[in-house]
Amino acid sequence: NRFSYHSGNLIYSANYMYFDKGGIVPLKLHGFAADVAYESNSLNTNLELSYVANPEEQARLFLMNSDEKVNASSVKISGSYLMDIGGEVIKFIEPVLLFGYFAPDIKNTDVHMLQTIIGMNLFFNKDVRLKINGNGWFFKNKFQSKYSTDNSRVFIELQVNFQ
């Protein structure tokens, strides 16, 4: 279930999630999330928070004859700003930033993931844009003391809107 309230450029949202699975590994899990966003013609920002049961860890522990509950949490903040540069080829540029944190078990926050996206959207017209983004993933688990950057990447994407 999702509730959203719009007040001018501000959007407030709250979510409740329920997961019910039977079978060999039965699970009944709950989750909550909330976010606040600001959206205008040029500036878009968003802050999201979540607190959810972790189904993978719950299932793993159930198979080990444990009924311990494992909860995860996350926070994500993002923003972009669309600027009219009035160019002949590139009409608008839009810097994009995102930072995210995810802890799969809030009792052990030494194990976590960080995500950063730093990028730029280049608009040639309203139907064509080029996205250039660096997507950094930083993982830390119980077996390593330093961050792993596996799955980090830079990508370039041309988006064309056909109507």
Tab-separated table of C-alpha atoms in Angstrom:
chain	number	residue	atom	x	y	z
A	1	ASN	CA	0.000	0.000	0.000
A	2	ARG	CA	1.280	3.465	-0.850
A	3	PHE	CA	0.043	6.801	0.369
A	4	SER	CA	1.165	10.026	-1.323
A	5	TYR	CA	0.301	13.599	-0.521
A	6	HIS	CA	1.129	16.431	-2.934
A	7	SER	CA	1.484	19.992	-1.663
A	8	GLY	CA	2.744	22.307	-4.379
A	9	ASN	CA	6.164	21.041	-5.435
A	10	LEU	CA	6.508	18.767	-2.389
A	11	ILE	CA	5.453	15.121	-2.383
A	12	TYR	CA	5.232	13.085	0.821
A	13	SER	CA	4.851	9.320	0.551
A	14	ALA	CA	4.627	6.348	2.882
A	15	ASN	CA	4.562	2.632	2.057
A	16	TYR	CA	3.606	-0.505	3.893
A	17	MET	CA	4.610	-3.879	2.436
A	18	TYR	CA	3.446	-7.319	3.516
A	19	PHE	CA	4.950	-10.575	2.257
A	20	ASP	CA	3.275	-13.915	3.013
A	21	LYS	CA	4.780	-17.107	1.568
A	22	GLY	CA	3.880	-20.645	2.490
A	23	GLY	CA	5.639	-23.858	1.594
A	24	ILE	CA	8.785	-25.447	3.043
A	25	VAL	CA	10.132	-22.091	4.231
A	26	PRO	CA	7.055	-20.077	5.300
A	27	LEU	CA	7.599	-16.348	5.685
A	28	LYS	CA	5.393	-13.515	6.923
A	29	LEU	CA	7.283	-10.254	6.611
A	30	HIS	CA	6.529	-6.557	6.949
A	31	GLY	CA	8.232	-3.473	5.608
A	32	PHE	CA	7.877	0.271	5.846
A	33	ALA	CA	9.233	3.075	3.683
A	34	ALA	CA	8.830	6.825	3.465
A	35	ASP	CA	10.078	9.490	1.150
A	36	VAL	CA	9.841	13.182	0.554
A	37	ALA	CA	10.485	14.746	-2.830
A	38	TYR	CA	10.671	18.197	-4.322
A	39	GLU	CA	9.844	18.440	-8.024
A	40	SER	CA	9.873	21.564	-10.167
A	41	ASN	CA	10.555	22.301	-13.825
A	42	SER	CA	14.304	22.353	-13.173
A	43	LEU	CA	15.075	20.898	-9.715
A	44	ASN	CA	14.187	17.385	-8.570
A	45	THR	CA	15.289	15.967	-5.213
A	46	ASN	CA	14.252	12.916	-3.238
A	47	LEU	CA	15.018	11.429	0.187
A	48	GLU	CA	13.918	7.831	0.831
A	49	LEU	CA	14.098	5.751	4.023
A	50	SER	CA	13.128	2.111	4.482
A	51	TYR	CA	12.943	-0.490	7.230
A	52	VAL	CA	12.024	-3.970	6.010
A	53	ALA	CA	12.311	-7.614	6.968
A	54	ASN	CA	15.067	-9.331	4.972
A	55	PRO	CA	13.478	-12.388	3.265
A	56	GLU	CA	16.759	-13.963	2.126
A	57	GLU	CA	18.290	-13.908	5.601
A	58	GLN	CA	15.016	-15.008	7.232
A	59	ALA	CA	14.801	-18.024	4.902
A	60	ARG	CA	18.474	-18.909	5.453
A	61	LEU	CA	18.079	-18.756	9.237
A	62	PHE	CA	14.831	-20.758	9.109
A	63	LEU	CA	16.673	-23.558	7.283
A	64	MET	CA	19.240	-23.479	10.111
A	65	ASN	CA	16.393	-23.970	12.653
A	66	SER	CA	16.496	-20.387	13.873
A	67	ASP	CA	13.464	-18.133	14.181
A	68	GLU	CA	15.579	-14.981	14.559
A	69	LYS	CA	14.169	-11.947	12.754
A	70	VAL	CA	16.478	-10.005	10.445
A	71	ASN	CA	15.599	-6.468	9.418
A	72	ALA	CA	17.258	-4.354	6.772
A	73	SER	CA	17.333	-0.606	6.330
A	74	SER	CA	18.265	1.833	3.622
A	75	VAL	CA	18.512	5.508	2.877
A	76	LYS	CA	18.802	7.134	-0.526
A	77	ILE	CA	19.115	10.757	-1.544
A	78	SER	CA	19.087	11.935	-5.133
A	79	GLY	CA	18.894	15.151	-7.050
A	80	SER	CA	19.065	16.640	-10.511
A	81	TYR	CA	18.970	20.159	-11.921
A	82	LEU	CA	17.920	20.906	-15.509
A	83	MET	CA	19.706	23.905	-17.016
A	84	ASP	CA	18.776	25.603	-20.294
A	85	ILE	CA	22.081	26.393	-21.986
A	86	GLY	CA	20.462	27.565	-25.237
A	87	GLY	CA	22.931	25.729	-27.431
A	88	GLU	CA	22.316	24.853	-31.052
A	89	VAL	CA	23.078	21.144	-30.565
A	90	ILE	CA	22.710	20.610	-26.817
A	91	LYS	CA	19.662	22.483	-25.512
A	92	PHE	CA	19.732	21.443	-21.838
A	93	ILE	CA	22.178	19.787	-19.456
A	94	GLU	CA	21.136	18.039	-16.262
A	95	PRO	CA	23.684	17.042	-13.608
A	96	VAL	CA	22.503	14.019	-11.592
A	97	LEU	CA	23.667	12.876	-8.133
A	98	LEU	CA	22.589	9.911	-6.018
A	99	PHE	CA	23.874	8.429	-2.783
A	100	GLY	CA	22.456	5.273	-1.229
A	101	TYR	CA	23.182	3.151	1.842
A	102	PHE	CA	21.802	-0.350	2.466
A	103	ALA	CA	22.349	-2.524	5.546
A	104	PRO	CA	20.954	-6.064	5.039
A	105	ASP	CA	20.997	-6.614	8.836
A	106	ILE	CA	20.606	-3.578	11.072
A	107	LYS	CA	22.152	-5.518	13.968
A	108	ASN	CA	25.387	-5.774	11.959
A	109	THR	CA	25.958	-2.513	10.081
A	110	ASP	CA	29.603	-3.423	9.368
A	111	VAL	CA	28.081	-5.380	6.464
A	112	HIS	CA	26.588	-2.839	4.083
A	113	MET	CA	26.484	-1.427	0.558
A	114	LEU	CA	26.987	2.113	-0.661
A	115	GLN	CA	25.920	3.367	-4.064
A	116	THR	CA	26.886	6.609	-5.745
A	117	ILE	CA	25.821	7.885	-9.127
A	118	ILE	CA	27.410	10.966	-10.614
A	119	GLY	CA	26.227	11.805	-14.073
A	120	MET	CA	25.057	14.189	-16.716
A	121	ASN	CA	22.100	14.149	-19.080
A	122	LEU	CA	22.539	16.044	-22.337
A	123	PHE	CA	19.287	16.977	-24.088
A	124	PHE	CA	19.459	17.502	-27.846
A	125	ASN	CA	15.701	18.118	-28.010
A	126	LYS	CA	12.629	17.000	-26.047
A	127	ASP	CA	12.821	13.478	-27.562
A	128	VAL	CA	16.588	12.744	-27.586
A	129	ARG	CA	19.035	12.723	-24.682
A	130	LEU	CA	22.439	11.248	-23.940
A	131	LYS	CA	23.027	9.956	-20.403
A	132	ILE	CA	26.588	9.650	-19.099
A	133	ASN	CA	26.742	8.169	-15.598
A	134	GLY	CA	29.305	6.718	-13.234
A	135	ASN	CA	27.623	4.158	-11.002
A	136	GLY	CA	29.809	3.249	-8.038
A	137	TRP	CA	28.979	0.257	-5.849
A	138	PHE	CA	30.943	-0.249	-2.639
A	139	PHE	CA	30.338	-3.502	-0.740
A	140	LYS	CA	31.639	-4.461	2.677
A	141	ASN	CA	30.960	-7.890	4.174
A	142	LYS	CA	32.119	-9.920	7.157
A	143	PHE	CA	34.978	-11.479	5.182
A	144	GLN	CA	36.704	-8.283	4.043
A	145	SER	CA	37.848	-5.152	5.842
A	146	LYS	CA	37.995	-2.999	2.696
A	147	TYR	CA	35.267	-2.065	0.241
A	148	SER	CA	34.831	-4.109	-2.901
A	149	THR	CA	33.919	-2.133	-6.025
A	150	ASP	CA	32.655	-5.089	-8.078
A	151	ASN	CA	29.788	-4.099	-10.385
A	152	SER	CA	30.811	-0.425	-10.460
A	153	ARG	CA	30.641	0.941	-13.970
A	154	VAL	CA	30.414	3.912	-16.257
A	155	PHE	CA	27.662	3.823	-18.830
A	156	ILE	CA	26.601	5.918	-21.766
A	157	GLU	CA	23.042	5.617	-22.979
A	158	LEU	CA	21.236	7.319	-25.843
A	159	GLN	CA	17.497	7.620	-25.196
A	160	VAL	CA	15.131	8.383	-28.068
A	161	ASN	CA	11.405	8.887	-27.574
A	162	PHE	CA	9.347	7.651	-30.537
A	163	GLN	CA	5.794	8.941	-30.632
